[in-house]
């Protein structure tokens, strides 16, 4: 497996990061363009907050973990300044999207805008310790906790009381976010939150009878036979499992790492498309037709997160199955998502593995999963090399 | 073309209508099940208001236009009673969905619930003239007009003022709905509304330079270079064109029918998949990657509405191209959507024309487009026969 180390490193540093450096910076109005076609040309100028915050995070992370390259720090600051100026409403909630100049387009109905903004400013503070960056990260984090019970606020369309479901996405992100912000929040807050989040993921969203992580469950963790309750998102569950492996390392808890390995392998085998290869986007846990029309598509982030998870699983447990699956997913992913013709990778394939949308970035794909995944695999393989 | 008359009639009366009669009625709790698998088995029990209202309409329409069969009227009343009892909030707005027993699940954020409820009660009043049905239809219609400017109310996530767009869906539905409710609203209201809606569709949403109907435009009708502004929905535009042909007949305006024929043929040719056949679900008018991941899928309603449009176009104008395209779309549609094994048709195919979801009904597909389309084509071919 470690023979791939150079491949991941080179792809990250020579093809993917330069693509975003070259094409995504909006020198005139600030922030980043994320809607870039196969050749990096801008085809839409709107600024989506998830992707703005994530790109600030990515460049800060590179400067922190790879080397403190000034151009990376400058790139992160470039996005952060735009976000600082235009990103929030009067209550400090982060909008969902802005137009090119920074005028709000879509209201702060989506708390993941806040999560990724906090992640971005938190990471930037590590490589450029301006107090205001820490403050934005801290305030945003506290605001996320305050909005936890009803993250969508008045935009929540669920009728109260009829079917009380909890969604998996927020605990999962909080688990990762709290670790990202430990230098700002302090160890105590992070430890307490981790206890809570681990409980939520493993005792509430994980269904021991089915053996899967469910996206939505009743408040007591029981199964809800509805479109929401039957929903499996294999990539999402697998991504959560590598967050949990990181927590296992932090807590020196090999059993937790074993458990996360077991769940991720089971999820991967269930989510793998036996006919065409690749991992399905959505499944119905009872085998009914899922609501999502895109259920059979193969998405970049699902495959990158799976590679990270399998690399970590093998590095930490030596599980041979994790190694075999890493090679299998590696082969599929590099063959189908990587663009041979021009840097960066495609994001959306049809079930057959053909390019569905010839874009490198869009409303949901930005400078995040591909470079983070390449970095994480490279980093994990380095640890194996030095074992 | 008229050789197909019996085929459409038989399919409607012997396979499709009996499917819904047999499988969709919830005898215990009222209303209709819409989530039915290939063999008509219920796989989800939630009740989606769009589909409840549409099914009331469909059975009332059959009783009105085909024959006053008591079982059809009873079936319509069965749904109407459930809707009457549980469908509305205190202000008379129609919820988006209810659970099986009728408790609200999703708030009235979606005005098409109201549109289809009004359509259902309006049609039912024709075959069972209870004054309360007319009153529900009338009140709902007035409420729709009152909510027109901001149909989503507090659930509207657009930030006011930054990018003021109008959406095509409501004028299009209003055009059809006002005709459906003429016996309740009276001719004057309908005529005035038709003038307004025709203006909206042909002068605001139709872009003469591009030659297409756009789904979203600036308030003055100008093009907005954004994901929303670039969106084409060929099936939606083609469906609107047969509504306009009906208006052309009503107004004795052959030019209007010609215009609608021209736009629909241009849209169809642009939306046709040269590689695999069938009509794309979504396109970007500038050729960029659309936002919708399901853009290349082939949907039942798109194809049924196109058959209706082409049949009407040929019947009314004798346009030979409409005839040739009718045969082409007919062949594709019957071959790919119709289930040879069990009654009713599939709804969702992948780009290649294979079944993507093996369902006969779901959250969005109910007892509506297939039977309405079969009826409309049958009816149009009958008119040609008697010409």
XYZ file of C-alpha atoms in Angstrom:
774
model
C 0.000 0.000 0.000
C 2.748 2.461 0.869
C 3.960 2.321 -2.722
C 1.101 4.767 -3.434
C 2.488 7.414 -1.100
C 4.238 9.461 -3.768
C 1.246 9.229 -6.070
C -1.085 10.856 -3.541
C 1.478 13.493 -2.580
C 2.327 14.430 -6.151
C -1.306 14.541 -7.236
C -2.102 16.871 -4.348
C 0.824 19.226 -4.690
C 1.369 19.223 -8.444
C -2.088 18.925 -9.916
C -4.884 19.651 -7.468
C -3.639 22.495 -5.285
C -2.218 24.409 -8.275
C -5.587 24.091 -10.047
C -7.345 25.975 -7.263
C -4.495 28.468 -6.875
C -4.723 29.272 -10.544
C -8.459 29.271 -11.230
C -10.517 29.935 -8.122
C -9.319 33.259 -6.764
C -11.610 36.201 -7.473
C -9.025 39.002 -7.488
C -11.559 41.653 -8.278
C -14.362 41.025 -5.786
C -12.726 38.753 -3.207
C -13.499 35.195 -2.192
C -13.297 32.180 -4.444
C -15.036 31.006 -7.559
C -16.071 27.405 -7.116
C -18.001 26.724 -10.324
C -15.154 25.756 -12.625
C -15.471 23.647 -15.746
C -13.127 20.872 -16.847
C -10.445 23.398 -17.780
C -10.860 25.637 -14.777
C -12.975 28.276 -16.494
C -15.586 29.999 -14.342
C -19.123 29.144 -15.473
C -20.992 30.598 -12.510
C -19.953 33.379 -10.154
C -22.099 32.787 -7.084
C -20.270 32.182 -3.807
C -21.513 29.271 -1.735
C -20.570 29.557 1.923
C -19.870 25.855 2.489
C -17.214 25.993 -0.205
C -15.768 29.375 0.793
C -15.225 28.212 4.372
C -13.842 24.853 3.276
C -11.328 26.429 0.948
C -10.068 28.754 3.710
C -9.678 25.615 5.816
C -7.890 23.650 3.097
C -5.208 26.233 2.403
C -4.695 26.902 6.110
C -4.412 23.158 6.743
C -1.807 22.785 3.999
C 0.198 25.658 5.452
C -0.061 24.049 8.889
C 0.527 20.399 8.016
C 2.625 20.411 4.836
C 4.716 23.578 5.008
C 4.081 27.241 5.899
C 4.080 28.403 2.288
C 3.199 32.089 2.131
C 1.065 31.771 -1.026
C -1.146 29.246 0.746
C -1.603 31.490 3.774
C -2.368 34.426 1.491
C -4.934 32.330 -0.373
C -6.649 31.408 2.901
C -6.637 35.032 4.088
C -8.104 36.099 0.741
C -11.184 33.944 1.352
C -11.407 34.757 5.039
C -11.518 38.505 4.376
C -14.430 38.085 1.990
C -16.256 35.898 4.495
C -15.579 38.339 7.337
C -16.949 41.217 5.330
C -20.024 39.659 3.765
C -20.681 36.208 5.218
C -22.894 36.839 8.257
C -26.257 38.349 9.053
C -26.775 40.718 11.998
C -27.067 37.795 14.444
C -23.809 36.238 13.287
C -25.442 33.414 11.328
C -23.697 32.532 8.083
C -25.631 32.909 4.850
C -25.925 29.962 2.503
C -24.804 31.865 -0.578
C -23.766 35.297 -1.800
C -23.528 36.765 -5.256
C -20.145 37.557 -6.709
C -19.908 40.933 -4.946
C -20.888 39.448 -1.600
C -24.549 40.435 -1.436
C -26.625 37.742 0.311
C -28.629 35.472 -1.967
C -29.823 32.666 0.278
C -30.610 33.074 3.970
C -28.761 31.298 6.807
C -31.021 28.267 6.870
C -28.168 25.781 6.683
C -25.979 25.351 9.743
C -23.202 23.678 7.768
C -22.309 27.092 6.397
C -21.514 27.974 10.014
C -19.638 24.717 10.583
C -17.330 25.220 7.637
C -16.806 28.899 8.395
C -15.769 27.997 11.965
C -13.480 25.278 10.602
C -11.902 27.729 8.170
C -11.267 30.514 10.670
C -10.062 28.024 13.270
C -7.485 26.584 10.906
C -6.423 29.988 9.651
C -5.778 31.096 13.235
C -3.162 28.334 13.516
C -1.077 29.704 10.671
C -1.920 33.378 11.125
C -2.799 33.962 14.788
C -4.916 37.095 14.524
C -7.229 37.204 17.534
C -10.256 38.128 15.401
C -9.987 34.812 13.556
C -10.150 32.877 16.825
C -13.064 35.008 17.926
C -15.059 34.344 14.760
C -14.404 30.613 15.101
C -15.387 30.614 18.803
C -18.526 32.690 18.368
C -19.637 30.652 15.411
C -19.069 27.414 17.297
C -21.133 28.645 20.237
C -23.838 29.768 17.882
C -23.922 26.313 16.281
C -24.406 24.730 19.712
C -27.172 27.212 20.495
C -28.935 26.395 17.207
C -28.474 22.645 17.589
C -32.038 21.761 18.525
C -33.602 23.419 15.505
C -30.776 24.264 13.153
C -33.043 25.557 10.399
C -34.929 27.965 12.670
C -37.960 29.456 10.964
C -37.023 27.721 7.713
C -37.740 24.339 9.270
C -40.657 22.883 7.331
C -41.304 19.904 9.584
C -44.568 20.119 11.494
C -43.615 19.984 15.173
C -44.392 16.798 17.025
C -45.753 14.416 14.438
C -42.513 12.617 13.703
C -39.584 13.660 15.843
C -36.435 12.656 14.018
C -32.789 13.400 14.676
C -30.380 13.774 11.791
C -26.907 12.280 11.722
C -25.122 15.091 9.904
C -24.693 17.537 12.783
C -23.240 15.193 15.436
C -20.901 13.896 12.779
C -19.636 17.327 11.812
C -19.438 18.427 15.456
C -17.183 15.485 16.176
C -14.727 16.643 13.537
C -15.215 20.361 14.191
C -14.504 20.221 17.902
C -11.162 18.532 17.208
C -10.380 21.156 14.598
C -11.054 23.930 17.121
C -9.374 22.458 20.192
C -6.643 25.117 20.146
C -9.373 27.704 20.522
C -11.974 25.915 22.666
C -9.632 24.128 25.082
C -9.389 20.429 25.965
C -12.248 20.257 28.478
C -14.968 21.457 26.107
C -13.686 19.176 23.359
C -13.509 16.108 25.624
C -17.051 16.628 26.881
C -18.396 17.126 23.401
C -16.599 14.042 22.132
C -18.187 11.886 24.839
C -21.582 13.142 23.825
C -21.025 12.774 20.096
C -19.587 9.267 20.379
C -22.630 8.254 22.345
C -24.916 9.756 19.700
C -23.192 8.076 16.792
C -22.652 4.624 18.281
C -25.763 4.295 20.463
C -28.319 6.446 18.668
C -27.608 6.459 14.921
C -25.908 3.081 14.715
C -28.569 0.383 14.488
C -27.070 -2.819 15.946
C -29.743 -5.062 14.400
C -29.217 -3.726 10.915
C -25.505 -3.118 11.454
C -25.648 0.278 9.767
C -25.518 3.948 10.648
C -28.891 5.492 9.800
C -29.180 9.079 8.608
C -32.364 9.762 10.587
C -33.790 8.065 13.668
C -36.450 8.779 16.269
C -35.165 10.783 19.219
C -34.646 7.602 21.268
C -32.621 6.057 18.445
C -35.329 3.723 17.231
C -35.974 3.000 13.575
C -38.547 5.079 11.692
C -40.082 3.367 8.680
C -40.238 6.398 6.378
C -38.155 7.701 3.468
C -35.964 9.611 5.936
C -35.681 6.754 8.395
C -34.806 4.138 5.781
C -32.073 6.262 4.236
C -28.494 4.976 4.072
C -25.712 7.241 2.883
C -22.712 4.901 2.781
C -20.150 7.621 2.100
C -21.409 9.690 4.978
C -21.260 6.782 7.422
C -17.788 5.777 6.232
C -16.527 9.367 6.548
C -17.826 9.417 10.123
C -15.919 6.225 10.840
C -12.554 7.831 10.101
C -13.477 10.757 12.324
C -14.136 8.149 15.005
C -10.820 6.420 14.315
C -9.107 9.769 14.946
C -10.982 9.950 18.253
C -9.903 6.387 19.045
C -6.286 7.435 18.594
C -6.778 10.514 20.728
C -8.370 8.498 23.526
C -5.960 5.626 23.105
C -8.960 3.339 22.640
C -8.175 0.523 20.182
C -11.645 -0.978 20.662
C -13.208 2.180 19.284
C -10.955 1.968 16.232
C -11.891 -1.718 15.779
C -15.578 -0.889 15.993
C -15.246 1.911 13.431
C -13.303 -0.427 11.129
C -15.967 -3.100 11.389
C -18.833 -0.687 10.688
C -17.046 0.919 7.772
C -16.242 -2.429 6.112
C -19.791 -3.634 6.514
C -21.140 -0.363 5.094
C -18.709 -0.425 2.198
C -19.559 -4.004 1.221
C -23.257 -3.176 1.347
C -22.815 0.065 -0.592
C -20.538 -1.349 -3.302
C -22.079 -1.675 -6.755
C -21.470 -5.322 -7.693
C -22.344 -4.666 -11.295
C -20.383 -1.548 -12.236
C -18.084 -0.980 -9.262
C -17.992 2.141 -7.106
C -20.079 3.052 -4.081
C -23.738 4.028 -4.360
C -24.717 7.490 -3.158
C -27.944 6.502 -1.366
C -29.728 3.274 -0.473
C -32.930 2.345 1.303
C -32.035 0.074 4.192
C -35.075 -2.121 3.530
C -34.328 -2.329 -0.177
C -37.166 -0.069 -1.322
C -36.664 2.543 -4.026
C -34.940 5.512 -2.388
C -36.424 8.959 -2.743
C -33.199 10.402 -4.164
C -33.103 10.116 -7.962
C -29.296 10.340 -7.861
C -29.067 7.261 -5.642
C -26.990 5.152 -8.055
C -24.459 7.827 -8.971
C -20.825 7.678 -7.949
C -19.631 10.804 -6.158
C -16.040 11.947 -5.651
C -16.326 12.660 -1.923
C -17.781 9.240 -1.140
C -14.794 7.545 -2.730
C -12.141 9.855 -1.287
C -13.549 9.556 2.228
C -13.603 5.783 1.833
C -9.951 5.729 0.837
C -9.057 7.808 3.900
C -11.086 5.499 6.124
C -9.553 2.309 4.730
C -6.011 3.686 4.905
C -6.517 4.661 8.543
C -8.199 1.356 9.356
C -5.271 -0.614 7.953
C -2.651 1.638 9.501
C -4.246 1.431 12.924
C -5.491 -2.172 13.044
C -3.586 -4.074 10.352
C -6.951 -5.452 9.180
C -6.184 -7.256 5.910
C -9.657 -6.762 4.544
C -9.185 -3.016 4.849
C -6.047 -3.330 2.731
C -7.737 -5.394 0.028
C -10.621 -2.954 -0.135
C -8.255 0.018 -0.190
C -6.651 -1.354 -3.346
C -10.027 -1.999 -4.926
C -11.450 1.443 -4.158
C -8.129 3.078 -5.065
C -8.222 1.475 -8.496
C -11.820 2.468 -9.169
C -11.353 6.003 -7.896
C -8.182 6.877 -9.775
C -9.449 5.307 -12.956
C -12.844 7.012 -13.035
C -12.652 10.300 -11.138
C -9.209 11.538 -12.110
C -9.140 13.633 -15.283
C -6.182 12.556 -17.396
C -6.530 15.551 -19.635
C -6.504 18.456 -17.204
C -5.792 18.820 -13.460
C -8.314 18.193 -10.653
C -10.894 15.432 -10.651
C -14.431 14.969 -11.827
C -17.053 14.911 -9.142
C -20.091 13.176 -10.549
C -20.191 9.892 -12.455
C -23.210 7.911 -13.539
C -23.689 4.377 -12.305
C -21.610 3.034 -15.180
C -18.675 5.187 -14.099
C -18.892 7.692 -16.951
C -18.589 11.424 -16.317
C -22.061 12.813 -15.626
C -21.130 16.486 -15.245
C -17.848 17.651 -16.785
C -17.013 20.038 -13.953
C -14.191 20.393 -11.465
C -16.207 22.553 -9.116
C -19.841 23.531 -8.666
C -22.377 24.425 -6.051
C -21.318 21.524 -3.797
C -17.890 20.462 -5.072
C -15.089 22.827 -4.191
C -11.534 22.793 -2.975
C -12.063 20.299 -0.192
C -12.655 16.544 -0.452
C -10.170 15.793 -3.232
C -7.219 17.649 -1.671
C -8.164 16.703 1.902
C -8.507 13.066 0.896
C -5.225 13.037 -1.008
C -3.520 14.655 1.971
C -5.040 12.292 4.511
C -4.089 9.174 2.556
C -0.570 10.507 1.962
C -0.263 11.343 5.658
C -1.573 7.936 6.742
C 0.716 6.069 4.371
C 3.653 8.116 5.753
C 2.783 6.927 9.235
C 2.778 3.341 7.990
C 6.167 3.883 6.409
C 7.579 5.141 9.685
C 5.917 2.394 11.750
C -51.648 8.194 -35.873
C -55.272 7.410 -35.116
C -54.464 3.702 -35.297
C -53.138 4.163 -31.740
C -56.517 5.268 -30.379
C -57.558 1.880 -29.027
C -54.133 1.305 -27.529
C -54.297 4.435 -25.378
C -57.894 3.799 -24.389
C -57.330 0.165 -23.447
C -54.154 0.904 -21.533
C -55.968 3.560 -19.527
C -59.126 1.647 -18.754
C -57.815 -1.903 -18.486
C -54.380 -1.549 -16.942
C -53.751 1.836 -15.370
C -57.015 2.866 -13.748
C -57.611 -0.634 -12.298
C -54.093 -0.561 -10.799
C -54.942 2.505 -8.713
C -58.436 1.243 -7.895
C -56.945 -1.954 -6.569
C -53.826 -0.806 -4.753
C -53.998 2.809 -3.670
C -57.101 3.083 -1.485
C -56.409 3.220 2.237
C -59.648 1.707 3.520
C -58.596 1.927 7.114
C -57.331 5.481 7.510
C -58.681 7.201 4.411
C -56.925 8.850 1.505
C -54.635 7.113 -0.933
C -51.340 5.293 -0.730
C -49.068 6.554 -3.477
C -45.832 4.714 -2.726
C -46.469 1.465 -4.578
C -43.815 -0.893 -5.860
C -43.780 -2.669 -9.196
C -46.559 -5.026 -8.076
C -48.665 -2.420 -6.336
C -47.509 -3.209 -2.813
C -47.347 -0.275 -0.410
C -43.749 0.448 0.616
C -44.382 3.786 2.334
C -47.548 5.074 3.962
C -47.063 8.835 4.004
C -49.651 10.908 2.178
C -48.319 13.622 -0.091
C -50.837 16.345 -0.782
C -49.888 16.916 -4.419
C -50.734 13.305 -5.152
C -53.856 13.133 -2.993
C -55.357 16.159 -4.756
C -54.332 14.901 -8.176
C -55.931 11.513 -7.631
C -59.215 13.106 -6.566
C -59.016 15.101 -9.781
C -58.199 12.095 -11.938
C -61.122 9.955 -10.815
C -63.513 12.898 -10.979
C -62.272 13.706 -14.479
C -62.810 10.119 -15.618
C -66.333 10.167 -14.222
C -66.955 13.464 -15.992
C -65.310 12.800 -19.341
C -65.434 9.029 -19.857
C -68.571 7.868 -18.061
C -70.210 8.550 -14.674
C -69.111 5.272 -13.151
C -70.078 5.168 -9.489
C -66.879 3.445 -8.351
C -64.823 6.290 -9.813
C -66.923 8.912 -8.055
C -66.663 6.966 -4.811
C -62.904 6.756 -5.207
C -62.672 10.521 -5.681
C -64.909 11.167 -2.676
C -62.778 8.815 -0.602
C -59.724 11.012 -1.154
C -61.630 14.267 -0.857
C -62.992 13.340 2.576
C -59.503 12.652 3.868
C -58.263 15.944 2.447
C -61.200 17.844 3.867
C -60.609 16.437 7.303
C -56.824 16.667 7.568
C -55.375 18.597 4.638
C -55.403 22.232 5.774
C -53.935 24.362 8.538
C -56.012 26.920 10.453
C -55.538 29.511 7.671
C -56.738 27.145 4.979
C -53.288 26.495 3.528
C -52.697 22.914 2.390
C -49.937 20.948 4.063
C -47.251 19.340 1.944
C -47.576 15.915 3.533
C -49.406 13.976 6.231
C -48.677 10.682 7.888
C -50.951 7.753 7.237
C -53.514 8.829 9.849
C -53.596 12.374 8.549
C -51.371 14.142 11.060
C -49.367 16.909 9.403
C -45.730 16.100 8.629
C -44.552 18.925 6.406
C -45.852 22.478 6.617
C -47.723 24.295 3.820
C -44.626 25.730 2.186
C -45.509 24.492 -1.267
C -48.360 26.198 -3.092
C -48.782 23.347 -5.556
C -50.426 21.364 -2.776
C -53.090 24.075 -2.877
C -53.243 24.043 -6.667
C -53.876 20.324 -6.873
C -56.348 20.361 -3.997
C -58.335 23.103 -5.761
C -58.178 21.115 -9.006
C -59.393 17.986 -7.226
C -62.328 19.592 -5.438
C -63.255 21.581 -8.533
C -63.455 18.434 -10.648
C -65.290 16.498 -7.968
C -67.938 19.222 -7.802
C -68.733 18.538 -11.458
C -69.643 14.925 -10.823
C -70.948 15.335 -7.279
C -72.247 18.880 -6.851
C -71.990 19.307 -3.103
C -71.658 23.012 -2.358
C -68.823 22.460 0.134
C -66.625 21.067 -2.651
C -67.113 24.216 -4.716
C -66.408 26.326 -1.673
C -63.134 24.550 -0.913
C -62.040 24.931 -4.530
C -63.000 28.631 -4.594
C -61.405 29.502 -1.259
C -58.245 27.652 -2.149
C -58.049 29.370 -5.503
C -58.406 32.789 -3.883
C -55.790 31.867 -1.329
C -53.382 30.877 -4.099
C -53.858 34.264 -5.741
C -53.283 35.985 -2.395
C -50.060 34.029 -1.840
C -48.840 34.532 -5.396
C -46.164 37.123 -4.683
C -44.369 35.035 -2.086
C -45.800 31.546 -2.315
C -43.427 30.067 0.244
C -44.180 32.672 2.916
C -41.828 32.440 5.857
C -40.227 29.337 4.359
C -38.819 31.402 1.505
C -35.036 31.228 1.843
C -34.208 33.824 -0.795
C -32.719 37.011 0.625
C -35.055 39.789 -0.437
C -33.845 42.149 -3.114
C -30.511 40.744 -4.249
C -31.777 38.767 -7.202
C -35.446 39.148 -7.931
C -36.519 36.194 -9.999
C -39.922 34.978 -11.121
C -40.589 31.271 -11.486
C -42.477 29.747 -14.391
C -44.297 27.013 -12.492
C -47.097 29.067 -10.948
C -48.303 30.978 -14.038
C -48.233 27.687 -15.883
C -50.359 25.886 -13.325
C -52.697 28.880 -12.964
C -53.344 28.768 -16.675
C -54.533 25.176 -16.396
C -56.201 25.585 -13.014
C -58.393 28.532 -13.985
C -59.791 26.530 -16.898
C -60.418 23.600 -14.599
C -62.362 25.843 -12.211
C -64.359 27.910 -14.698
C -67.643 26.299 -13.631
C -66.962 27.646 -10.133
C -65.141 30.924 -10.809
C -67.169 32.115 -13.794
C -66.026 33.175 -17.257
C -64.953 36.734 -16.440
C -62.372 35.797 -13.824
C -61.015 33.046 -16.035
C -60.752 35.273 -19.109
C -58.906 37.979 -17.194
C -56.525 35.501 -15.658
C -55.856 33.861 -19.015
C -54.903 37.224 -20.536
C -52.453 37.791 -17.740
C -51.000 34.294 -17.807
C -50.575 34.240 -21.592
C -48.697 37.496 -21.340
C -46.470 36.077 -18.604
C -45.652 32.898 -20.480
C -45.124 34.322 -23.959
C -43.623 37.706 -23.122
C -41.868 37.124 -19.815
C -40.696 33.500 -19.604
C -40.288 32.880 -23.319
C -36.922 34.220 -24.422
C -37.235 35.130 -28.134
C -33.451 35.264 -28.655
C -32.875 31.822 -27.229
C -36.208 30.483 -28.482
C -36.913 28.715 -25.202
C -39.139 29.033 -22.173
C -36.915 29.713 -19.149
C -37.831 28.410 -15.705
C -36.671 31.577 -13.919
C -36.206 35.117 -15.197
C -35.734 38.585 -13.721
C -38.987 40.359 -12.967
C -38.818 42.248 -16.265
C -38.345 38.992 -18.158
C -34.642 39.433 -18.790
C -32.138 36.598 -18.616
C -30.310 35.938 -15.349
C -26.960 34.199 -15.724
C -27.211 31.931 -12.678
C -28.046 28.263 -12.088
C -31.724 29.197 -11.760
C -31.715 31.536 -14.735
C -29.973 29.114 -17.072
C -32.314 26.243 -16.249
C -34.334 24.558 -18.984
C -36.961 21.968 -18.115
C -38.079 20.723 -21.536
C -40.974 18.631 -20.218
C -42.317 21.532 -18.235
C -42.182 23.916 -21.192
C -43.794 21.355 -23.510
C -46.563 20.670 -20.983
C -47.240 24.416 -20.825
C -47.537 24.480 -24.597
C -50.470 22.091 -24.640
C -52.172 24.164 -21.959
C -51.694 27.100 -24.330
C -53.070 25.118 -27.267
C -56.214 24.532 -25.194
C -56.405 28.285 -24.630
C -55.914 28.834 -28.358
C -58.931 26.650 -29.040
C -60.965 28.449 -26.404
C -60.087 31.843 -27.841
C -60.392 30.642 -31.406
C -56.848 31.878 -31.971
C -54.983 29.648 -34.452
C -51.885 31.866 -34.226
C -51.553 31.042 -30.569
C -51.756 27.347 -31.368
C -49.125 27.770 -34.101
C -46.821 29.599 -31.709
C -47.198 26.895 -29.062
C -46.515 24.211 -31.677
C -43.379 25.986 -32.831
C -42.017 26.443 -29.302
C -42.789 22.871 -28.322
C -41.084 21.392 -31.389
C -38.004 23.543 -30.871
C -37.869 22.576 -27.179
C -38.339 18.900 -27.952
C -35.584 18.827 -30.561
C -33.230 20.570 -28.153
C -34.178 18.320 -25.243
C -34.016 15.039 -27.161
C -31.101 12.763 -26.258
C -29.427 12.042 -29.605
C -27.423 9.218 -28.126
C -29.927 7.144 -26.164
C -33.308 8.612 -27.121
C -35.790 10.137 -24.731
C -36.055 13.672 -23.402
C -33.624 15.043 -20.835
C -35.056 16.182 -17.518
C -32.978 19.369 -17.153
C -30.527 21.319 -19.294
C -28.483 24.487 -18.887
C -29.437 26.837 -21.693
C -25.814 27.910 -22.130
C -24.570 24.329 -22.133
C -22.962 24.418 -18.682
C -23.320 21.528 -16.260
C -26.764 21.845 -14.675
C -27.087 21.855 -10.900
C -29.539 18.938 -10.941
C -27.732 15.605 -10.704
C -30.743 13.878 -12.266
C -30.511 16.065 -15.375
C -29.995 13.189 -17.849
C -32.735 10.910 -16.522
C -35.868 10.137 -18.464
C -39.063 10.814 -16.519
C -42.528 9.489 -17.234
C -44.367 12.799 -17.009
C -42.035 14.522 -19.442
C -42.776 11.916 -22.077
C -46.513 11.699 -21.459
C -46.918 15.481 -21.575
C -44.939 15.557 -24.810
C -47.216 12.969 -26.399
C -50.260 15.019 -25.415
C -48.673 18.168 -26.810
C -47.696 16.570 -30.121
C -51.090 14.929 -30.561
C -52.844 18.245 -29.983
C -50.403 20.087 -32.212
C -51.043 17.708 -35.086
C -54.777 17.592 -34.545
C -55.066 21.377 -34.471
C -52.493 22.429 -37.065
C -51.788 19.383 -39.224
C -48.073 20.085 -38.742
C -46.301 17.055 -40.236
C -43.278 17.425 -37.983
C -45.542 17.049 -34.973
C -46.783 13.772 -36.414
C -43.300 12.404 -37.061
C -42.205 13.351 -33.569
C -45.342 11.877 -32.048
C -44.465 8.505 -33.558
C -40.883 8.764 -32.336
C -41.791 9.742 -28.777
C -44.637 7.205 -28.735
C -42.235 4.420 -29.628
C -39.675 5.406 -27.004
C -42.271 5.923 -24.293
C -44.202 2.690 -24.719
C -41.041 0.674 -25.069
C -39.259 2.007 -22.003
C -41.823 3.231 -19.480
C -44.547 0.634 -19.839
C -44.113 -2.397 -17.600
C -44.853 -5.524 -19.611
C -44.975 -7.637 -16.499
C -47.475 -5.827 -14.307
C -49.909 -2.914 -14.839
C -49.009 0.795 -14.620
C -45.780 2.305 -15.871
C -42.338 2.962 -14.476
C -41.544 6.569 -13.684
C -37.816 6.933 -13.632
C -35.328 5.656 -16.200
C -31.630 6.321 -16.396
C -30.169 8.006 -19.449
C -29.785 4.646 -21.173
C -33.502 3.985 -20.772
C -33.204 1.324 -18.084
C -35.481 1.356 -15.039
C -33.816 3.441 -12.318
C -36.423 2.945 -9.594
C -38.748 -0.066 -9.871
C -41.794 1.781 -8.568
C -45.228 2.594 -9.896
C -45.773 5.372 -7.395
C -43.714 7.353 -4.922
C -43.401 10.759 -3.347
C -43.876 12.542 -6.695
C -45.386 9.940 -8.998
C -49.015 9.141 -8.342
C -52.246 8.545 -10.171
C -51.950 11.503 -12.501
C -49.624 11.951 -15.496
C -49.889 8.437 -16.918
C -53.698 8.233 -16.857
C -54.177 11.913 -17.753
C -51.748 11.566 -20.638
C -53.360 8.368 -21.905
C -56.781 10.012 -21.692
C -55.677 13.208 -23.412
C -54.051 11.368 -26.308
C -57.049 9.076 -26.676
C -59.369 12.085 -26.600
C -57.276 14.007 -29.127
C -57.057 11.048 -31.493
C -60.848 10.669 -31.234
C -61.239 14.269 -32.361
C -59.000 13.559 -35.332
C -61.097 10.545 -36.199
C -64.253 12.593 -36.185
C -62.666 15.491 -38.117
